[in-house]
Structure formats: C-alpha cells, structure tokens
XYZ file of C-alpha atoms in Angstrom:
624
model
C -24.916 44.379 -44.027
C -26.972 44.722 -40.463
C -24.452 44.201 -37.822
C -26.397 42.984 -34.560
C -24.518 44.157 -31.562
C -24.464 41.572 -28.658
C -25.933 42.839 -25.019
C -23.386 44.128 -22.740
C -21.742 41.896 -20.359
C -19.663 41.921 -17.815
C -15.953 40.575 -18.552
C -15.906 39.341 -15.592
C -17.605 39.449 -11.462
C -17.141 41.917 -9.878
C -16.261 43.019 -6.510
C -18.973 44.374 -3.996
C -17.365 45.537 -0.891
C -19.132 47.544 1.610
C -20.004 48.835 5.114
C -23.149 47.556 6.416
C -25.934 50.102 7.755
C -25.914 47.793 10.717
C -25.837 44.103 11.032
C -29.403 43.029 10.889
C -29.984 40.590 7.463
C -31.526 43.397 5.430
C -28.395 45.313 5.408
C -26.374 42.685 5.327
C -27.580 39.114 4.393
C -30.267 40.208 2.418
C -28.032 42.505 -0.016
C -25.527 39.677 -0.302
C -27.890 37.670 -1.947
C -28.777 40.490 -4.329
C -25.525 40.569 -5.452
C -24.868 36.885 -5.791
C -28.456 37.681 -8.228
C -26.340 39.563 -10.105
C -23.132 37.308 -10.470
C -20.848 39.524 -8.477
C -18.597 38.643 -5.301
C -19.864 39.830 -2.227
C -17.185 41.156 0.020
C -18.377 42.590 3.633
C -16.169 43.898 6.652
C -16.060 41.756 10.301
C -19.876 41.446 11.376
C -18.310 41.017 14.774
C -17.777 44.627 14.846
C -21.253 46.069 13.470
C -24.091 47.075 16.160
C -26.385 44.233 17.589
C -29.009 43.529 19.999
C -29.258 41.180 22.506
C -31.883 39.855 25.203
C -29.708 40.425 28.209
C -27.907 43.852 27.297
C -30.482 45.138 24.381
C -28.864 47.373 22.191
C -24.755 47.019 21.711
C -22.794 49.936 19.666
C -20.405 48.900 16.640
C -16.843 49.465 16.583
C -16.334 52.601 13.566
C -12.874 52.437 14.643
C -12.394 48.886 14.015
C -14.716 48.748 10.903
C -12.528 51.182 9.445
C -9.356 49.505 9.617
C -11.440 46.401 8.651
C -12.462 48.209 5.215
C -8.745 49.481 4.509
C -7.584 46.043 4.697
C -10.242 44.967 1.998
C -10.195 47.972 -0.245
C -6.028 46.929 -0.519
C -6.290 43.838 -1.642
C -9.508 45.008 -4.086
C -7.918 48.124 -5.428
C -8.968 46.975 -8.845
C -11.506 49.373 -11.077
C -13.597 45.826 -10.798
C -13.871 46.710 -7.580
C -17.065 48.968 -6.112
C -17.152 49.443 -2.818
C -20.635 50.857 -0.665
C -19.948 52.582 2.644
C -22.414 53.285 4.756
C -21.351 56.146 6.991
C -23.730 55.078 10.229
C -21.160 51.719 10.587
C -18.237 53.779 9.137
C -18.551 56.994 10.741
C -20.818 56.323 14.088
C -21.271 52.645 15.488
C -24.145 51.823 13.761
C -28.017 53.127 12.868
C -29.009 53.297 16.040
C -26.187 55.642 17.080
C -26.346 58.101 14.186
C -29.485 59.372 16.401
C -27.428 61.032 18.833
C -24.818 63.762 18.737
C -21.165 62.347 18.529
C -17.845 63.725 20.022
C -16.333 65.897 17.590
C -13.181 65.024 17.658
C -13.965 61.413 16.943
C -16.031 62.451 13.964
C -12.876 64.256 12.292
C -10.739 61.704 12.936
C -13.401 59.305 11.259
C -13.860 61.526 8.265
C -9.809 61.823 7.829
C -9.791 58.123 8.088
C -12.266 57.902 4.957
C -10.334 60.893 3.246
C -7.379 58.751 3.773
C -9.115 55.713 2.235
C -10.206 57.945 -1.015
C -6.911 59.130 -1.928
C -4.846 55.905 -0.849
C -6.846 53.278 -2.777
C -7.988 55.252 -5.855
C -8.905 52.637 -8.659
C -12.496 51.162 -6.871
C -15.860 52.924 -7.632
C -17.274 54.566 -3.959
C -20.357 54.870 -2.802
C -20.993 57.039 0.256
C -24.384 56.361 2.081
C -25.071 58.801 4.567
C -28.793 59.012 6.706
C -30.547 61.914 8.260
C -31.381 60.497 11.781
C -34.830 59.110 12.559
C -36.663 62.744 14.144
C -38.563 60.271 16.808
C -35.730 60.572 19.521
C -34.103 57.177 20.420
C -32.783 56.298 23.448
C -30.959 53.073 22.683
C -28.210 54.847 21.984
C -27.700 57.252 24.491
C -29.873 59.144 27.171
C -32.526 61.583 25.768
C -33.642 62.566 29.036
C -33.724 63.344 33.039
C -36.342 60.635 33.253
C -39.127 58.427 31.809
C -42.063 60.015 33.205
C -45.193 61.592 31.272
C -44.732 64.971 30.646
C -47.941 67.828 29.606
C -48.055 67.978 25.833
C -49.738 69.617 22.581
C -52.960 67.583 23.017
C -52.727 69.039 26.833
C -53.074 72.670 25.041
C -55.406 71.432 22.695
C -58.023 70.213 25.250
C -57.428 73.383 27.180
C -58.305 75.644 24.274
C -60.637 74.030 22.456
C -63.993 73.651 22.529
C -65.934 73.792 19.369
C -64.829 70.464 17.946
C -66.532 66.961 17.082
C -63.475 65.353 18.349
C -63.713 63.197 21.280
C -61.558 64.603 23.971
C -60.974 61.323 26.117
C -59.441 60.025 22.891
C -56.704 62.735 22.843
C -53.730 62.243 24.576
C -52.772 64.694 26.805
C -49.398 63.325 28.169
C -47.078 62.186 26.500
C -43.032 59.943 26.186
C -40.267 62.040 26.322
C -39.645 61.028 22.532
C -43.201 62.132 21.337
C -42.215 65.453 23.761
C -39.314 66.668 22.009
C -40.348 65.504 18.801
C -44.070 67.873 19.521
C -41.263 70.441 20.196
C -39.162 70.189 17.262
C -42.631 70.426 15.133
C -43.910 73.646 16.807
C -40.769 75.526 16.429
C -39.730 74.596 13.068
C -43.620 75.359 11.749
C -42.779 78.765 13.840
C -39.727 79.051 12.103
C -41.008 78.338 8.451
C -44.774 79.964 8.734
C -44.520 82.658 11.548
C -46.567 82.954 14.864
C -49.401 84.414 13.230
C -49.702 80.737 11.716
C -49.329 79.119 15.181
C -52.796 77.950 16.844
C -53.301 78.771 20.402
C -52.670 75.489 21.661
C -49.245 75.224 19.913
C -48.638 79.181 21.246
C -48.733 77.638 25.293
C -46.922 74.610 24.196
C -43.836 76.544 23.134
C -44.246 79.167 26.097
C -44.016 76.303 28.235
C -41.506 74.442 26.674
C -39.042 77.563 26.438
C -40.150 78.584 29.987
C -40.224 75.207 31.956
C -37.447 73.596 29.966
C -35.387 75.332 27.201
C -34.460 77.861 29.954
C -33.870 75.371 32.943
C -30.404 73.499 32.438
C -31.622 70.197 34.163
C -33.432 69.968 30.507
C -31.463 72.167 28.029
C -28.261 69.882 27.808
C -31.062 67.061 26.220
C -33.061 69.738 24.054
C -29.550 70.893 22.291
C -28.286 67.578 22.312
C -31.056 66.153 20.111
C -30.918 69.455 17.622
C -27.383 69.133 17.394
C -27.908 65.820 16.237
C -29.425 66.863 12.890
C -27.125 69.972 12.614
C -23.592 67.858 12.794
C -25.199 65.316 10.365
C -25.750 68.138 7.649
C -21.948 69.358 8.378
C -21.056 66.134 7.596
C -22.791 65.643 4.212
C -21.203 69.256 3.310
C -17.995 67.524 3.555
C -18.975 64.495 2.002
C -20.440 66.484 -1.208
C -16.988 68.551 -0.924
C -15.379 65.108 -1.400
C -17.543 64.343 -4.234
C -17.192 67.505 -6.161
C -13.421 66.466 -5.501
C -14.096 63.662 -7.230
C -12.766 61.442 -3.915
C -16.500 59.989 -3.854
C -17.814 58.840 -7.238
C -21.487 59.073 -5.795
C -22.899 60.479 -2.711
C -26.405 59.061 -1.709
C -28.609 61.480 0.876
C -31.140 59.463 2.623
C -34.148 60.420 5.285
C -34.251 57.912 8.159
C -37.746 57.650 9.470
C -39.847 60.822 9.043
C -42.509 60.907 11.102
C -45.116 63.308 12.634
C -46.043 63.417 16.800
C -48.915 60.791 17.128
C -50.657 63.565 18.959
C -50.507 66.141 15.022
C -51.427 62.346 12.812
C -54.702 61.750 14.975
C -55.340 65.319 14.014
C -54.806 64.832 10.809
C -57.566 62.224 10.447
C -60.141 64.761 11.621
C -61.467 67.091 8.744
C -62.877 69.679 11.201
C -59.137 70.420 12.314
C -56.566 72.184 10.795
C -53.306 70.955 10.212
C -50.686 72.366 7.773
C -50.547 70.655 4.376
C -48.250 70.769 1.319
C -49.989 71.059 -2.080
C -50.849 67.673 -2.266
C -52.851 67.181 0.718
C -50.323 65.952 3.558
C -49.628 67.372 6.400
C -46.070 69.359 6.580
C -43.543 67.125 8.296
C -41.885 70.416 10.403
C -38.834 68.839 12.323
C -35.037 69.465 12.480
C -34.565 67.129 9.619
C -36.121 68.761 7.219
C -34.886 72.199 8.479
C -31.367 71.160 8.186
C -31.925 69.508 4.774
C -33.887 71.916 2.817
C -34.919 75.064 5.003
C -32.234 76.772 6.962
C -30.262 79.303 5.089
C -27.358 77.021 5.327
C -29.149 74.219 4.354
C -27.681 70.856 2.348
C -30.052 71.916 -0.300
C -28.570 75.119 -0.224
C -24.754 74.195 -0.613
C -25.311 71.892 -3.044
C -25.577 74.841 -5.026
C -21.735 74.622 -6.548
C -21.873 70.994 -7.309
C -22.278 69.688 -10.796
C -25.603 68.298 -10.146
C -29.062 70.363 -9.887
C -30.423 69.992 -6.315
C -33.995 69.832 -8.144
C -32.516 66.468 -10.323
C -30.700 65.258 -7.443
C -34.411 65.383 -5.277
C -35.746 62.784 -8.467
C -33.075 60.648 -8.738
C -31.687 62.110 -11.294
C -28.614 63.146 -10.079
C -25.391 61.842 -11.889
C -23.183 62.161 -8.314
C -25.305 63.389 -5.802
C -28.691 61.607 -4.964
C -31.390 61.924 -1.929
C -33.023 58.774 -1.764
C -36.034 59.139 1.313
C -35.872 56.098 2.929
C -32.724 54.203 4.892
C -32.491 50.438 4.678
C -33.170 49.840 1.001
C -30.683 52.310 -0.070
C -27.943 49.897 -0.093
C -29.586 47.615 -2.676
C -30.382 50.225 -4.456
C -26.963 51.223 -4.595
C -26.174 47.743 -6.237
C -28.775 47.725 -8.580
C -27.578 51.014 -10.277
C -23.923 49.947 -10.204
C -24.819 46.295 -11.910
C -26.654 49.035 -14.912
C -23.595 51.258 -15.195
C -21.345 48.694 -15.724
C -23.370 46.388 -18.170
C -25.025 49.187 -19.325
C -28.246 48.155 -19.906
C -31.370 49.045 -17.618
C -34.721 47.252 -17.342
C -37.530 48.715 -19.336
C -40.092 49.732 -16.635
C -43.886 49.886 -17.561
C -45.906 52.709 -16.300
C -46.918 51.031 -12.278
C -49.968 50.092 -12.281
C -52.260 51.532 -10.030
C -55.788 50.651 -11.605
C -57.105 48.471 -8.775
C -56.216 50.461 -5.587
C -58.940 51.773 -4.013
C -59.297 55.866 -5.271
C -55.930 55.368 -6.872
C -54.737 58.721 -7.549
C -55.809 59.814 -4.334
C -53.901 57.031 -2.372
C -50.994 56.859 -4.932
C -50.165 60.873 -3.891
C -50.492 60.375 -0.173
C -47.457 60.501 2.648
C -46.694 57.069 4.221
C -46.689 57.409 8.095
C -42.870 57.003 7.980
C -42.235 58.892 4.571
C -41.215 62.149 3.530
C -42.551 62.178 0.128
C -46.174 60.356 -1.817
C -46.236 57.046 -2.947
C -45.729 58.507 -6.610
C -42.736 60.663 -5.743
C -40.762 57.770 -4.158
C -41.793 55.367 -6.440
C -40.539 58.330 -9.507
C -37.407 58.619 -7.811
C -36.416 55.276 -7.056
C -37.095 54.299 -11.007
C -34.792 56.905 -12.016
C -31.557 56.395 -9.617
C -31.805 53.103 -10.432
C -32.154 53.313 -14.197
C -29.325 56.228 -14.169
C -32.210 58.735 -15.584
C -30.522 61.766 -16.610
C -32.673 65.334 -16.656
C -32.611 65.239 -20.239
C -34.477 61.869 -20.862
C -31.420 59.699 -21.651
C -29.003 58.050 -19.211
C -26.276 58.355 -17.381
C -22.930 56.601 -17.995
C -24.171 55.303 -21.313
C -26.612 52.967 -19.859
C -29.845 51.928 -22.780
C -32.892 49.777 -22.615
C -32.388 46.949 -25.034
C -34.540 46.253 -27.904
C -34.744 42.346 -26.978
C -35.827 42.296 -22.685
C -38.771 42.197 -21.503
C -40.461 44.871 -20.347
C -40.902 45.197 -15.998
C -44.692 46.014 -15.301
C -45.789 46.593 -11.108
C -48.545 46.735 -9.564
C -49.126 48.512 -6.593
C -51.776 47.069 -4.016
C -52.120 49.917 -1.524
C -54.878 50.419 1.535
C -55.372 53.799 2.945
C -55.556 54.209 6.641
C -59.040 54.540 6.769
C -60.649 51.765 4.817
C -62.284 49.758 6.391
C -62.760 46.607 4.018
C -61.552 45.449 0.799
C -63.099 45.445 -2.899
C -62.974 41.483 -3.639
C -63.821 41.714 -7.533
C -61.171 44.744 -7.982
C -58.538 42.327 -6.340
C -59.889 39.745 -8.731
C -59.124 41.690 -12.137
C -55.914 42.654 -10.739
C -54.881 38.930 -10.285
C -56.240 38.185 -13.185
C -54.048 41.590 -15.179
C -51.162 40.404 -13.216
C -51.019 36.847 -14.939
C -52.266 37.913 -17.981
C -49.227 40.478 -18.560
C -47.270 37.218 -17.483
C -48.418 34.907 -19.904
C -47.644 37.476 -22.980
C -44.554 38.037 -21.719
C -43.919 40.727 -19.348
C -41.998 40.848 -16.409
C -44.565 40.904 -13.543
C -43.982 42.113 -9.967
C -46.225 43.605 -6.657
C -45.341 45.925 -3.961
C -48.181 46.125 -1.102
C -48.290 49.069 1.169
C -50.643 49.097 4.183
C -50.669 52.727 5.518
C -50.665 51.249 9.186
C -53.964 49.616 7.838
C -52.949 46.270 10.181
C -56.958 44.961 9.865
C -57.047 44.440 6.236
C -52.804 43.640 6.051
C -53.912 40.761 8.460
C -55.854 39.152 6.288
C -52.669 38.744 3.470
C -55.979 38.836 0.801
C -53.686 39.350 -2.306
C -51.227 37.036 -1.917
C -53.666 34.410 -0.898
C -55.922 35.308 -4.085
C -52.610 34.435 -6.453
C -51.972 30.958 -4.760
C -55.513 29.842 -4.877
C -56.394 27.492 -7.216
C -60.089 27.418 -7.679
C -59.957 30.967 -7.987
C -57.554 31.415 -11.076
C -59.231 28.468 -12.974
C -62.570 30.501 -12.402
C -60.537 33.320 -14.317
C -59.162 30.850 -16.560
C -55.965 31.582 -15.467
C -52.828 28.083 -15.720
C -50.746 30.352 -13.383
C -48.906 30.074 -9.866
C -47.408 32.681 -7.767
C -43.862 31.185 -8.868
C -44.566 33.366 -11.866
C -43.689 36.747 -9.999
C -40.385 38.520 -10.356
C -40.837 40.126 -7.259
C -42.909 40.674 -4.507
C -42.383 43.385 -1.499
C -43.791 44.710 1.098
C -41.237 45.138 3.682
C -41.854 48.106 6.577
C -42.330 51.762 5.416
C -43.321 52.459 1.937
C -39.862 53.985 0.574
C -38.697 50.265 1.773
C -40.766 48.134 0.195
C -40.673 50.140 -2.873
C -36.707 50.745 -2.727
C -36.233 46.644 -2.088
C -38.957 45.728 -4.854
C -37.224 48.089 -7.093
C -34.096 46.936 -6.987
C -35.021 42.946 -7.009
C -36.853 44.162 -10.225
C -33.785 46.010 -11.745
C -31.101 42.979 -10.878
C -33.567 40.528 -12.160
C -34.058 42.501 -15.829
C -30.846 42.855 -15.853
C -29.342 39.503 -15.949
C -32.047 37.974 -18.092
C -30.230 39.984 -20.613
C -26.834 39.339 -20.308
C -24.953 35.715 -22.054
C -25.151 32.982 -19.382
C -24.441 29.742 -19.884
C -27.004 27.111 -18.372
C -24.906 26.663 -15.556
C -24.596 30.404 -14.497
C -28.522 30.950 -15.518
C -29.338 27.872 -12.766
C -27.611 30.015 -10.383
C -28.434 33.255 -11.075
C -32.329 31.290 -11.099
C -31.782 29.838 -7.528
C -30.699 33.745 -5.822
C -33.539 34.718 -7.396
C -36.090 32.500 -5.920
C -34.398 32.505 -2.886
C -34.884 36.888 -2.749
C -38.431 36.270 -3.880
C -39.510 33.426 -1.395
C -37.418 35.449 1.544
C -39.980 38.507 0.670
C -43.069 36.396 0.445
C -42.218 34.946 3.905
C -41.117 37.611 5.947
C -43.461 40.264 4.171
C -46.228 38.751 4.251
C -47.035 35.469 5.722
C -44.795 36.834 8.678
C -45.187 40.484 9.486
C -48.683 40.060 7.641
C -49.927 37.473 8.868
C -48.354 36.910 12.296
C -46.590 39.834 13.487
C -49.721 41.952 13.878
C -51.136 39.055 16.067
C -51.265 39.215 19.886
C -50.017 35.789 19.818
C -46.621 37.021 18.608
C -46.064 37.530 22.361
C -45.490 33.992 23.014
C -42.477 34.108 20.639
C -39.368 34.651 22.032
C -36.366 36.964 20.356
C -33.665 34.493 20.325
C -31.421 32.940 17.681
C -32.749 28.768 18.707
C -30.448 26.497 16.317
C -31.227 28.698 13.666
C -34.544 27.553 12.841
C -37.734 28.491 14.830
C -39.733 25.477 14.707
C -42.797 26.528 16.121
C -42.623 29.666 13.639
C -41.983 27.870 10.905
C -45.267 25.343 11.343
C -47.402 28.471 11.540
C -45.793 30.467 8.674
C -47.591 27.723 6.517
C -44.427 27.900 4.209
C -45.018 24.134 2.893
C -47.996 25.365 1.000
C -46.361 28.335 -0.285
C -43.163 25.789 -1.086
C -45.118 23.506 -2.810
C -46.472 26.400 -5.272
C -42.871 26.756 -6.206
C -42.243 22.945 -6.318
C -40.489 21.969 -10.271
C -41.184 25.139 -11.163
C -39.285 26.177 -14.088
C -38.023 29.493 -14.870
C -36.328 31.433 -17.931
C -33.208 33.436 -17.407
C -32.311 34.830 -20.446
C -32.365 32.122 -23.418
C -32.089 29.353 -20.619
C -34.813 27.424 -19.100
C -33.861 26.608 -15.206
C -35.827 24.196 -12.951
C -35.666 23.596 -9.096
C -37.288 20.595 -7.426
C -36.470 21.115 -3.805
C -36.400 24.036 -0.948
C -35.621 24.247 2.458
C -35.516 26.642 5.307
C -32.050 26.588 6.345
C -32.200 29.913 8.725
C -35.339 31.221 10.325
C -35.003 33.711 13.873
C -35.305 36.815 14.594
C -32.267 38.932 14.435
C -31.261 41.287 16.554
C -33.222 38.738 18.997
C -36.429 40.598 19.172
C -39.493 39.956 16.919
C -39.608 43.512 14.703
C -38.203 41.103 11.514
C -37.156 37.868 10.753
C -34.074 36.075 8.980
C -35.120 33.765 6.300
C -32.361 31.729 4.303
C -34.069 29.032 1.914
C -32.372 26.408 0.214
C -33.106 25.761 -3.418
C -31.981 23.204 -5.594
C-alpha cells in the first residue's frame, strides 16, 4: 500500500517575539505583517522606548536599558519552545541603528551583554535569534559628534588634481573638498588599502592624503579623540560578535546572524570608478575593493571575526553563503529581520519553497550587471541573491537542509525575475521589457509562483519612469501579447532601498508565501492568510515604486512635509495614483493552498512618513 504523508503543519501559532532594529515600519510594522502571513502571533517590546525622529529635536536615542527589561518580561510569560524570539542587538544592546555608529561606554556594553546572558540562561525553552550589524562606514552624526566642526576640509580629489595631469577627466567635476563624513571615510579607505596592499600600491595622490592626514590630524589631539573614536567603533562591534558567537557555540544563542550596515565607497573613489582611464582597485569580478574598518575588522585583521570563527561548528566559508547551520553573515541590515522569520516559519514546518533559477534574461548585459556591487553593497547582485536563497531555505554545504527541512513534491515552484539598470544606461530596451512581461505571466498562467525584484544602481532617470510596473498594469499592452493577466497575479514585488534590501524583503515575502500555500488551512484561515498577503504586496508596490519611484526622486517632494497628519497624507495619496493600482486588485481572487480567496474592497488606512521625514513611507491598506 502507498502511504501519502500529509505536508507539515504547524500544531499550532506560534510566538514571534523580538527587538526591533529601530522603530521605523520596516523593522517593525512591516515584519508584523509578515508574520501574521504566516499565521503566527506577533509579540514586540514598548515602541515607546525604540529610537525615533522628530521635526523639532531630529534624531531621539532608544532606551536599551528599558527595552531590556521590556523583553524579560515577555520572554517569561512566552517561555514555551513555541516561542522564537528575534533580538536585534542595535535596540537591545545600543539605543537603536543610528547609535550602533558610534563607540559606546564600556561599561554599559557589559552590563548590556550580562543582561542578555542573563536572559539566555534564565528563560531557556524559546528559540533565539541574535541580530547583530556592522555600523554603516559613512560616519553619522545623529548620534553623537564626529567632529570639531562642519566645515570643508582638503581631500583625495584635492591630491588627485594636484598630481595629475594626463587624464581625460574633467577636473572642475572633481571634488576637491569635502564633509567631514566623506573625510574620515577617504581616510579609513587609504589606510586600510595601505594596510591590505602596501605603499608600493598607494598612488601619489593617496601617498599626500595620508601624510596629511597623519600630520595635520592623527597627530594633533583637537582631531585624534574623533579619528579613534570612529575606528573604535568598528573594533568594539567585532568584540562584541566574538562574544555573541562564544554564546552560540555555548549553545545560549540558537543562531547568530552577522550583518553589514551600509557599505559604501567615498563619492570622491565611485566617480573614479566610472572613468576607465583611472585606476582603482578591483576584486576579481570587476568592483572596486570596499577598503574601510568594516571590512578590516570582519575579514582582514589577524584577529578578525572571520578569523575566530575558526572553533565554531560552522565553516566561515558556508557561513559567508548562507549556509551556516548557527552562524550566518547576511550583507545587508533592515531585511535581516524578515529574513529571520522566513527561515524559522521553514524549520518548524519543515518545508521550503522550491526556488527556480532567477531569471535574469531581460536585463540589459545580464551577466555583467547580475555580478556587479550595488552602491551600498558589499557583495554582486548574484552573491546576495545566492546567499539569501540559502539562509532562508536552511541550505546545508552538502546540498540537503538543515533541521530536516524538504521541498514538497505538490507546491509550486517560486520563479523571479530580476529587472536591474546599471548606472550608466542611459535608456531602456522597450521590446526586452515586453517579453519579460509577457515570460512573467506566462510562467503564471501554467502555474508557477511569479515574483520581481527591481534594482536601480542609483539609475534615478530610468527608476523615474516606474516602466515595468506600468507595462504589467496596462491593458492594451498585454492583450497585444495576448496575455488575460493583471498585476494582482504577482507573489511579490520589491524594490525597497539598497539591493541586499530589496532582495532580502522580496525573498522572504516569497518564502512565507510558498510556504503557507502548502500547509492545511481551512477557508477561513486561507482568507486571512490571502488578505496579509495582499496587504505585503500592495505596501511594496506603493512605497517601492509608485512612491520612492515615482515621487521621491522628484523635486516636488520638497513641498511635502515629514509629519505624521491624521495618519493619512491626503495630498500624497491623490498623487500616488493608488485607485488605479486598487482597482487592478479589485475582486481579485486568489488560491492559497486548495482554497480559492476573494477580496472586493481596499483602503488606505495609514499613509506618512515615519520618522517624520520623507526617506520612506508607512503604508497600512485595508482589505476585505
């Protein structure tokens, strides 16, 4: 006799407790609805005490302190192996994002790391995740000073135009002085290329900066207090992650996740970059070396995290792809958190989502542009992409996965496509857009999960013009491909902020959204696993794209002001055109599993900016 086993299912929610990265919706609002996608109970400590922004008195620290006590109080009353819990150390251990970018007192940073000790051992039953961030290497000064002043100080492209000559480079477009920010982070890249290469690698240019720099300032204690203060930043975070993996080879922490905050170059080394006449250190793919005390602290110093991970039971080299089964480096920040989710909802139903090969066919020289470094990024397209798909899927080294987790014979298969423009093009191929709309629905219509993730390089001209997303709402255009197909039809769409974000977020929709369509649900729970969905989907399409896309990159942004205005942003909301983009959705119907789920209305209920300043936008939608 053939017994047919049924799919894993849960017994029963669970409990998702965690620490915020900070309290703007992505790390907050956002992931509760991805867990309310996947049928679990969303538990979060006091927003009251997470970091904010405000008009009148800009940027506001957390309360660790208070969070912490906040979190034990939780954690007691869900000490229950139902229970997982996801702290994020830069609300548990500093005051929020912003203030992981600055050196802490440390004496306050033991007492907050005996304080999560203390949690581990107390309250033993829950599954922990530990989140911890490298610090953006762009200095920020919201959190504390970064230096004496604000004024313009001499730097590389000062050298540069003093030393060179025989270049096709126009040298009124270089500039020569430059923030304080851009000035230590020019620093931090000289020395640590010194450090890694030599001085026989140094160019003249970058010789006099650095003579300068340790003669004007590194030797003059007016500056020197600043320059240590931002090193030490990076150099106490990577003492804390040794503890934190000491915890998890303790097995105190079930999983540690390593992520990069923003990873940028000095604007002055990128504009180089774009000039082929110039030389500028490149790893064997093409992009230029990211030298900064990040990376020398994560994977060069003979200290390094990299290094010490040495004794733990996972491979550093695994743990880089994702493929770590307790220790992980994720590059990116505020996805990492969703992430998180979406590989605890596998382990415990144990199933995964069946991911296609992405699809990279109609991006202008795709192989080229899928192996290139995001501005913000610290590894290609491909690579975070690669390692995203595993951590999420619990890939294991050996081609299985972790914790007994299996693709099922019965789901559908997850194919994306990735739209993505290079920096430098200049205008888009209309009839390779086209087939891709047309492969998109296609894949639909015989049955495969279908979802996009658009990355922009920078490339604001052509992300202004929203082409893609425009091209699968119009009408005229798929009946000329003989398409019946609306935009509904996606499982996801993202293209939120840096590349590891929008691939991290789009990701992890994708992997909650295979997931349930596999497991039992009655009509009932399919209607409201259908209506989280749409609502994660719509909140991307909005804020992604007819937002950031469309509007943010507009002058005319200035005339909107940062404030929270009865929730709703009237005048926003008329020019986000989301009535169209509504009506695409309107009686659509949608399969969850076996069950066939239909919504007739939706509503913005919450539209402002957060944080009361225009960078991104809250969207809540209300679908019934």
């Amino acid at each position: 006799m053939l017994l047919v086993m049924p799919v894993s299912a849960k017994e029963m929610p669970s409990n998702i407790v965690t620490v915020p990265i900070d309290s703007r919706p992505i790390s907050l609002e956002y992931l509760g609805n991805l867990v309310n996608l996947g049928g679990d109970n969303f538990i979060s400590v006091d927003k009251s005490n997470l970091d904010k922004n405000t008009i009148k008195e800009n940027y506001i620290s957390g309360n660790s302190q208070k969070v912490r006590a906040d979190l034990e109080n939780i954690v007691s009353q869900n000490n229950t192996v139902n229970s997982s819990v996801i702290i994020n150390t830069s609300s548990y251990l500093y005051d929020g994002l912003i203030d992981t970018r600055t050196t802490k007192d440390e004496k306050q940073m033991e007492q907050a790391i005996a304080d999560l000790e203390n949690l581990l051992t107390k309250y033993k039953n829950p599954t922990y995740y530990v989140h911890i961030n490298f610090p953006r290497v762009l200095p920020d000064s919201r959190g504390s000073k970064i230096w004496v002043d604000n004024e313009l100080i001499e730097g590389l492209g000062y050298y540069f135009v003093q030393t060179t000559s025989d270049i096709t480079i126009d040298i009124s477009s270089v500039t020569q002085y430059v923030t304080p920010e851009q000035f230590l982070l020019e620093w931090a890249y000289v020395i640590n290329k010194k450090y890694e290469l030599g001085d026989e690698n140094l160019d003249a240019w970058e010789i006099l900066f650095l003579e300068n720099f340790e003669e004007q300032y590194l030797n003059n204690d007016y500056y020197k207090i600043y320059i240590e203060n931002y090193q030490n930043t990076f150099k106490q975070t990577a003492e804390v992650i040794k503890t934190l993996i000491n915890f998890t080879n303790d097995e105190k922490i079930d999983e540690l996740i390593i992520s990069i905050d923003d990873f940028q170059l000095p604007d002055f080394i990128q504009m180089l970059a774009h000039h082929t006449d110039v030389e500028v250190e490149r790893n064997e793919d093409g992009n230029p070396t990211k030298f900064n005390w990040a990376r020398y602290y994560l994977e060069v110093a003979p200290d390094s995290v990299y290094n010490y991970q040495q004794n733990s039971p996972d491979n550093v080299e695994d743990s880089i792809l994702g493929r770590g089964k307790f220790i992980n480096y994720i590059y990116g920040t505020d996805e990492i958190p969703q992430l998180i989710y979406a590989r605890d909802l596998a382990k415990r139903t144990q199933i995964t989502t069946e991911f296609l090969p992405i699809n990279t066919l109609y991006t202008i020289n795709d192989e080229e542009a899928y192996n290139e470094m995001g501005m913000f990024d610290l590894a290609s397209t491909k690579e975070l992409y690669n390692q995203r798909i595993n951590y999420v899927t619990c890939a294991a080294p050996n081609n299985k996965n972790f914790f007994g987790v299996t693709k099922t014979d019965t789901g559908k298969p997850f194919q994306f496509y990735l739209n993505k423009y290079e920096h430098h093009q200049k205008a888009e191929d209309k009839k390779l857009l086209e087939f891709l709309v047309h492969d998109i629905y296609t894949n639909y219509n015989e049955g495969t999960h279908v979802g996009v993730i658009e990355l922009y390089n920078q490339n604001l001209g052509l992300r202004q013009k929203r082409t893609l997303v425009k091209m699968l709402q119009d009408k005229n255009l798929l009946e000329s491909l003989e398409l019946d197909n609306n935009i509904n039809q996606l499982a996801v769409y993202s293209s939120w902020n840096t590349e590891g974000n929008a691939i991290g977020l789009g990701v992890a929709h994708a992997q909650v959204f295979g997931i349930i369509n596999e497991l039992p649900l009655s009509n009932l729970e399919a209607w409201e696993q259908g209506k989280w969905h749409y609502k994660i989907l719509l909140q991307h399409i909005i804020e992604d794209n007819h937002y950031t896309a469309g509007i943010k990159v507009n002058p005319h942004i200035k005339h909107y002001i940062g404030e929270e205005v009865d929730n709703i942003n009237f005048m926003l909301a008329q020019e986000l055109e989301i009535a169209p983009l509504f009506n695409s959705f309107a009686n659509s119907s949608l399969l969850i599993g076996e069950e066939q789920v239909s919504y007739s209305n939706y509503e913005i209920s919450q539209l402002y900016f957060p944080w009361e300043r225009t960078y991104d936008l809250f969207v809540d939608i209300k679908v019934e």
